[in-house]
Amino acid sequence: SSDVIHDSCDKAAKGDPNIKFDFCVSSFEGNPKAKTATGVADLVKVAIETAMANATSIGSIISKLLDNKTLDPYARNCLEDCSELYSGARSSVQSGGKAFEGKDYGTANAEISSAMDAPDTCEEQFKEKKGYVSPLTKENNNFFQLLAIILSFMNLVPK
């Protein structure tokens, strides 16, 4: 199964500049379900579960940041938007997972692709106003990369 992970991550990283091989491998190596993967389709399912958990976790981070009573109104606005974006992204990933399970690869691809807007839009909002830095840059980058891995892996699944 380690070979499945390494081979799939190698292909994904070579095929997409957004995917870092080490990030890809580390996203799966600690997951017991990934260790029993017999093919790339199994890894897609694991990656979808990971992405959904990741979106939920980012939502919690945003909630904690919003608890700060001294938060600047612009930053608060951005974080509230990010919260909505991640809620929508989680829903899209879930729909994409269901579509993938049903072998509706076109819909799966569209749903996962639409979820990629969340980290991008969230990050861009902070950059729109001079002097603002997103407190979610790492999370946004990781989530985007996870989604890129899912899309790449879906393309490797024999149809």
Backbone as JSON, one array per atom type, in Angstrom:
{
  "sequence": "SSDVIHDSCDKAAKGDPNIKFDFCVSSFEGNPKAKTATGVADLVKVAIETAMANATSIGSIISKLLDNKTLDPYARNCLEDCSELYSGARSSVQSGGKAFEGKDYGTANAEISSAMDAPDTCEEQFKEKKGYVSPLTKENNNFFQLLAIILSFMNLVPK",
  "N": [[0.83, -1.2, 0.0], [2.03, 1.17, 0.64], [3.47, 1.53, -1.65], [1.4, 2.1, -3.45], [0.59, 4.58, -2.46], [2.98, 6.09, -2.74], [3.5, 5.83, -5.53], [1.15, 6.95, -6.63], [1.23, 9.54, -5.53], [3.61, 10.41, -6.64], [2.99, 10.47, -9.4], [0.93, 12.37, -9.31], [2.25, 14.67, -8.31], [4.11, 15.11, -10.33], [2.41, 15.72, -12.38], [1.04, 18.02, -11.66], [1.77, 21.24, -10.76], [0.88, 22.35, -8.38], [0.92, 20.43, -6.48], [2.79, 19.04, -3.96], [5.12, 16.49, -3.58], [6.03, 15.46, -1.04], [4.14, 16.52, 0.77], [1.86, 15.27, -0.19], [2.41, 12.5, 0.25], [2.72, 12.52, 3.06], [0.15, 13.19, 3.76], [-1.22, 10.86, 3.56], [0.21, 8.73, 4.74], [-0.06, 8.54, 7.54], [-2.59, 7.65, 7.87], [-4.73, 5.05, 8.68], [-6.6, 3.88, 6.9], [-5.59, 4.54, 4.42], [-3.32, 3.05, 4.41], [-4.21, 0.52, 3.86], [-4.97, 0.69, 1.3], [-5.6, -0.47, -1.97], [-5.5, 0.52, -4.43], [-5.58, 3.49, -6.52], [-8.16, 4.52, -6.45], [-9.08, 3.89, -3.9], [-7.49, 5.63, -2.45], [-8.51, 8.07, -3.3], [-10.97, 8.11, -1.98], [-10.09, 8.19, 0.69], [-8.73, 10.63, 0.63], [-10.84, 12.38, 0.15], [-12.31, 12.1, 2.53], [-10.37, 13.11, 4.26], [-10.15, 15.75, 3.31], [-12.7, 16.71, 3.9], [-12.68, 16.57, 6.7], [-10.63, 18.35, 7.12], [-11.71, 20.76, 6.15], [-13.7, 21.11, 8.06], [-12.14, 21.4, 10.35], [-10.78, 23.77, 9.71], [-12.94, 25.47, 9.75], [-13.42, 25.47, 12.51], [-11.09, 26.7, 13.43], [-11.46, 29.22, 12.33], [-13.76, 30.01, 13.75], [-12.67, 30.2, 16.34], [-10.88, 32.33, 15.91], [-12.72, 34.31, 15.37], [-13.79, 34.67, 17.87], [-12.28, 36.53, 19.14], [-12.63, 39.51, 20.63], [-11.52, 41.96, 20.05], [-11.06, 42.06, 17.42], [-10.42, 43.5, 14.31], [-12.82, 45.19, 12.26], [-12.72, 44.76, 9.44], [-11.12, 42.45, 9.16], [-12.71, 40.71, 10.6], [-14.96, 40.57, 8.95], [-13.81, 39.38, 6.67], [-13.11, 36.88, 7.77], [-15.63, 35.9, 8.46], [-16.72, 35.59, 5.92], [-14.92, 33.68, 4.95], [-15.59, 31.56, 6.6], [-18.17, 30.92, 5.66], [-17.45, 30.22, 3.05], [-15.88, 27.92, 3.49], [-17.75, 26.24, 4.62], [-19.43, 25.82, 2.45], [-17.56, 24.64, 0.76], [-17.0, 22.25, 2.09], [-19.42, 20.96, 1.79], [-19.47, 20.73, -1.01], [-17.28, 19.01, -1.39], [-18.24, 16.77, -0.11], [-20.46, 16.15, -1.77], [-19.04, 15.69, -4.11], [-17.63, 13.42, -3.35], [-19.72, 11.58, -3.06], [-20.62, 11.48, -5.69], [-18.33, 10.44, -6.9], [-18.24, 7.91, -5.72], [-20.48, 6.87, -6.95], [-19.53, 6.58, -9.45], [-19.81, 8.74, -11.12], [-17.94, 10.56, -12.6], [-17.6, 13.05, -13.86], [-19.31, 14.85, -12.49], [-18.2, 14.55, -9.96], [-15.66, 15.62, -10.38], [-16.36, 18.28, -11.04], [-17.57, 19.15, -8.65], [-15.47, 18.92, -6.73], [-13.64, 20.63, -7.91], [-15.05, 23.05, -7.69], [-14.95, 23.42, -4.96], [-12.39, 24.28, -4.64], [-12.38, 27.0, -4.89], [-12.86, 28.1, -2.4], [-10.48, 28.18, -0.57], [-8.85, 29.86, -2.13], [-10.39, 32.23, -2.57], [-10.84, 32.99, 0.06], [-8.23, 33.55, 0.92], [-7.53, 35.62, -0.87], [-9.27, 37.68, -0.13], [-8.19, 38.82, 2.17], [-5.92, 39.96, 1.13], [-6.86, 42.01, -0.39], [-7.1, 44.39, 0.96], [-4.77, 46.71, 1.8], [-1.99, 45.93, 3.84], [-3.11, 43.9, 5.28], [-2.89, 40.58, 6.45], [-3.57, 37.25, 5.86], [-4.7, 35.1, 8.41], [-4.95, 32.52, 7.85], [-3.37, 31.4, 5.92], [-1.63, 29.1, 5.75], [-3.46, 27.0, 6.24], [-5.29, 27.44, 4.15], [-3.63, 26.97, 1.92], [-2.92, 24.28, 2.33], [-5.44, 23.01, 2.21], [-6.21, 23.6, -0.4], [-4.23, 22.21, -1.77], [-4.8, 19.59, -1.0], [-7.26, 19.22, -2.3], [-6.41, 19.46, -4.93], [-4.89, 17.16, -5.08], [-6.91, 15.22, -4.85], [-8.31, 15.67, -7.27], [-6.29, 15.08, -9.12], [-5.75, 12.4, -8.5], [-8.24, 11.3, -9.11], [-8.17, 11.46, -11.82], [-6.39, 9.46, -12.35], [-7.69, 7.15, -11.88], [-8.73, 4.11, -13.22], [-11.09, 4.1, -15.81]],
  "CA": [[0.0, 0.0, 0.0], [2.96, 2.3, 0.61], [3.77, 1.71, -3.07], [0.24, 2.78, -4.05], [0.67, 5.98, -2.03], [4.15, 6.73, -3.36], [3.31, 5.9, -6.99], [0.08, 7.9, -6.92], [1.72, 10.89, -5.2], [4.64, 10.73, -7.63], [2.29, 10.86, -10.64], [0.19, 13.61, -9.05], [3.2, 15.78, -8.18], [4.7, 15.37, -11.65], [1.37, 16.21, -13.28], [0.41, 19.25, -11.19], [2.73, 22.04, -9.98], [0.32, 22.7, -7.08], [1.04, 19.29, -5.56], [4.14, 18.71, -3.49], [5.2, 15.06, -3.31], [6.13, 15.18, 0.41], [2.84, 16.83, 1.37], [0.95, 14.22, -0.63], [2.73, 11.26, 0.97], [2.43, 12.68, 4.49], [-1.31, 13.26, 3.92], [-1.77, 9.5, 3.56], [0.97, 7.74, 5.49], [-0.53, 8.38, 8.92], [-3.99, 7.24, 7.86], [-4.85, 3.58, 8.59], [-7.36, 3.49, 5.7], [-4.7, 4.68, 3.27], [-2.34, 1.96, 4.47], [-4.81, -0.69, 3.29], [-5.4, 1.0, -0.08], [-5.08, -1.39, -2.99], [-5.44, 1.25, -5.69], [-5.74, 4.94, -6.4], [-9.57, 4.82, -6.11], [-9.15, 3.86, -2.43], [-6.86, 6.86, -1.97], [-9.44, 9.18, -3.55], [-11.95, 8.09, -0.88], [-9.39, 8.65, 1.89], [-8.44, 12.06, 0.45], [-12.11, 13.09, 0.31], [-12.57, 12.13, 3.98], [-9.38, 14.02, 4.84], [-10.51, 17.11, 2.93], [-13.9, 17.11, 4.66], [-12.23, 16.81, 8.08], [-9.8, 19.55, 7.04], [-12.62, 21.91, 6.03], [-14.34, 21.25, 9.37], [-11.1, 21.9, 11.24], [-10.55, 25.18, 9.36], [-14.12, 26.16, 10.28], [-13.2, 25.64, 13.96], [-10.04, 27.71, 13.59], [-12.1, 30.51, 12.03], [-14.63, 30.33, 14.9], [-11.8, 30.66, 17.44], [-10.39, 33.66, 15.55], [-13.85, 35.24, 15.48], [-14.06, 34.89, 19.3], [-11.47, 37.67, 19.56], [-13.51, 40.69, 20.68], [-10.82, 43.16, 19.56], [-10.79, 41.85, 16.0], [-10.71, 44.59, 13.39], [-14.05, 44.88, 11.49], [-12.4, 44.22, 8.1], [-10.66, 41.07, 9.36], [-13.9, 39.94, 11.03], [-15.75, 40.38, 7.73], [-13.1, 38.38, 5.86], [-13.22, 35.58, 8.44], [-17.02, 35.44, 8.33], [-16.83, 35.11, 4.54], [-14.15, 32.43, 4.86], [-16.39, 30.54, 7.27], [-19.2, 30.51, 4.7], [-16.78, 29.56, 1.93], [-15.47, 26.57, 3.9], [-18.96, 25.46, 4.8], [-19.81, 25.44, 1.09], [-16.53, 23.73, 0.23], [-17.2, 20.94, 2.71], [-20.6, 20.41, 1.14], [-19.06, 20.35, -2.37], [-16.41, 17.83, -1.3], [-19.14, 15.66, 0.22], [-21.19, 15.83, -3.01], [-18.05, 15.12, -5.01], [-17.37, 12.06, -2.87], [-20.88, 10.74, -3.4], [-20.59, 11.32, -7.15], [-17.22, 9.54, -7.2], [-18.7, 6.56, -5.32], [-21.44, 6.44, -7.96], [-18.8, 6.57, -10.72], [-20.17, 9.92, -11.91], [-16.67, 11.27, -12.48], [-17.75, 14.43, -14.3], [-19.88, 15.6, -11.37], [-17.2, 14.53, -8.88], [-14.63, 16.58, -10.76], [-16.94, 19.63, -10.95], [-17.79, 19.48, -7.23], [-14.17, 19.13, -6.08], [-13.09, 21.86, -8.5], [-15.73, 24.22, -7.13], [-14.48, 23.6, -3.58], [-11.08, 24.96, -4.67], [-12.58, 28.44, -4.8], [-12.88, 28.53, -0.99], [-9.2, 28.66, -0.05], [-8.37, 30.97, -2.97], [-11.18, 33.42, -2.29], [-10.57, 33.34, 1.46], [-6.89, 34.16, 0.97], [-7.55, 36.87, -1.64], [-10.0, 38.74, 0.58], [-7.28, 39.52, 3.08], [-4.92, 40.7, 0.34], [-7.5, 43.13, -1.06], [-6.88, 45.62, 1.72], [-3.35, 46.88, 2.09], [-1.55, 45.75, 5.22], [-3.75, 42.75, 5.92], [-2.3, 39.27, 6.19], [-4.5, 36.19, 6.24], [-4.23, 34.2, 9.47], [-5.29, 31.16, 7.4], [-2.59, 31.08, 4.71], [-1.18, 27.7, 5.77], [-4.66, 26.16, 6.12], [-5.81, 27.61, 2.78], [-2.72, 26.29, 1.01], [-3.04, 22.82, 2.53], [-6.74, 22.55, 1.72], [-6.15, 23.68, -1.86], [-3.38, 21.11, -2.24], [-5.57, 18.34, -0.81], [-8.25, 19.14, -3.38], [-5.65, 19.2, -6.16], [-4.53, 15.73, -5.01], [-8.13, 14.46, -5.18], [-8.55, 15.78, -8.73], [-5.23, 14.36, -9.82], [-5.97, 10.97, -8.27], [-9.44, 10.88, -9.84], [-7.75, 11.27, -13.22], [-5.59, 8.23, -12.44], [-8.57, 5.99, -11.67], [-9.14, 3.49, -14.49], [-12.53, 4.3, -16.04]],
  "C": [[0.87, 1.25, 0.0], [3.36, 2.6, -0.83], [2.65, 2.45, -3.77], [0.3, 4.27, -3.71], [1.81, 6.69, -2.77], [3.98, 6.88, -4.87], [2.27, 6.95, -7.35], [0.54, 9.34, -6.65], [2.78, 11.34, -6.2], [3.99, 11.21, -8.93], [1.58, 12.2, -10.46], [1.14, 14.81, -9.01], [3.85, 16.13, -9.52], [3.7, 16.01, -12.6], [0.76, 17.55, -12.89], [1.4, 20.03, -10.32], [2.22, 22.45, -8.6], [0.52, 21.61, -6.04], [2.5, 19.01, -5.25], [4.15, 17.24, -3.07], [5.2, 14.76, -1.81], [4.81, 15.44, 1.14], [1.86, 15.71, 1.05], [1.18, 12.94, 0.18], [2.36, 11.39, 2.45], [0.92, 12.78, 4.76], [-1.93, 11.87, 4.04], [-1.08, 8.55, 4.52], [0.5, 7.53, 6.91], [-1.95, 7.85, 9.0], [-4.12, 5.72, 7.68], [-5.61, 3.11, 7.34], [-6.49, 3.56, 4.46], [-3.7, 3.53, 3.22], [-2.88, 0.66, 3.88], [-5.29, -0.47, 1.86], [-4.77, 0.02, -1.06], [-4.98, -0.71, -4.35], [-5.73, 2.72, -5.45], [-7.19, 5.32, -6.05], [-9.76, 4.81, -4.59], [-8.57, 5.15, -1.85], [-7.75, 8.08, -2.21], [-10.43, 9.26, -2.39], [-11.32, 8.61, 0.42], [-9.15, 10.16, 1.8], [-9.71, 12.9, 0.62], [-12.47, 13.2, 1.79], [-11.64, 13.13, 4.66], [-9.74, 15.47, 4.54], [-11.74, 17.6, 3.7], [-13.53, 17.42, 6.11], [-11.43, 18.11, 8.15], [-10.68, 20.8, 6.98], [-13.31, 22.18, 7.36], [-13.36, 21.87, 10.37], [-10.83, 23.39, 10.98], [-11.73, 26.03, 9.85], [-13.97, 26.44, 11.77], [-12.14, 26.7, 14.24], [-10.64, 29.1, 13.36], [-12.98, 30.94, 13.2], [-13.81, 30.85, 16.08], [-11.27, 32.07, 17.16], [-11.49, 34.71, 15.71], [-14.23, 35.53, 16.94], [-13.3, 36.1, 19.85], [-12.31, 38.94, 19.47], [-12.84, 41.94, 20.1], [-10.49, 43.06, 18.07], [-11.26, 43.05, 15.18], [-11.93, 44.23, 12.53], [-13.77, 44.29, 10.1], [-11.98, 42.75, 8.2], [-11.84, 40.18, 9.76], [-14.76, 39.6, 9.81], [-15.13, 39.29, 6.85], [-13.28, 36.98, 6.46], [-14.64, 35.02, 8.34], [-17.26, 34.9, 6.92], [-16.11, 33.77, 4.38], [-14.94, 31.28, 5.49], [-17.48, 30.01, 6.34], [-18.59, 29.74, 3.53], [-16.41, 28.11, 2.28], [-16.67, 25.66, 4.16], [-19.44, 24.95, 3.43], [-18.84, 24.44, 0.49], [-16.71, 22.33, 0.79], [-18.37, 20.22, 2.05], [-20.26, 19.94, -0.28], [-18.19, 19.1, -2.36], [-17.27, 16.6, -1.0], [-19.92, 15.21, -1.02], [-20.26, 15.17, -4.02], [-17.72, 13.68, -4.64], [-18.49, 11.11, -3.23], [-20.9, 10.46, -4.91], [-19.49, 10.34, -7.56], [-17.61, 8.1, -6.88], [-19.65, 5.98, -6.37], [-20.85, 6.41, -9.37], [-19.25, 7.68, -11.68], [-18.98, 10.87, -11.83], [-16.75, 12.73, -12.91], [-18.27, 15.32, -13.17], [-18.87, 15.66, -10.23], [-16.13, 15.58, -9.14], [-15.14, 18.01, -10.6], [-17.1, 20.06, -9.49], [-16.47, 19.77, -6.5], [-13.53, 20.42, -6.61], [-13.75, 23.1, -7.9], [-15.3, 24.48, -5.69], [-13.14, 24.34, -3.53], [-11.2, 26.47, -4.61], [-12.48, 28.94, -3.37], [-11.52, 29.01, -0.5], [-8.64, 29.85, -0.83], [-9.07, 32.27, -2.61], [-10.92, 33.91, -0.87], [-9.24, 34.09, 1.56], [-6.89, 35.53, 0.29], [-8.24, 38.01, -0.9], [-9.08, 39.53, 1.5], [-6.3, 40.4, 2.31], [-5.52, 41.95, -0.31], [-7.26, 44.45, -0.34], [-5.42, 45.66, 2.16], [-3.05, 46.69, 3.58], [-2.17, 44.56, 5.93], [-3.08, 41.45, 5.49], [-3.29, 38.22, 6.68], [-3.92, 35.34, 7.35], [-4.43, 32.72, 9.06], [-4.46, 30.7, 6.2], [-2.18, 29.61, 4.65], [-2.38, 26.76, 5.53], [-5.22, 26.22, 4.71], [-4.94, 26.85, 1.78], [-2.84, 24.77, 1.11], [-4.35, 22.28, 1.97], [-6.75, 22.55, 0.19], [-5.35, 22.49, -2.41], [-4.08, 19.76, -2.1], [-6.58, 18.14, -1.94], [-7.57, 18.86, -4.72], [-5.25, 17.73, -6.23], [-5.74, 14.88, -5.39], [-8.37, 14.49, -6.69], [-7.53, 14.99, -9.52], [-5.45, 12.85, -9.7], [-7.19, 10.47, -9.03], [-9.09, 10.64, -11.31], [-6.94, 10.0, -13.43], [-6.44, 6.96, -12.32], [-8.94, 5.41, -13.05], [-10.66, 3.6, -14.66], [-13.12, 3.05, -16.72]]
}
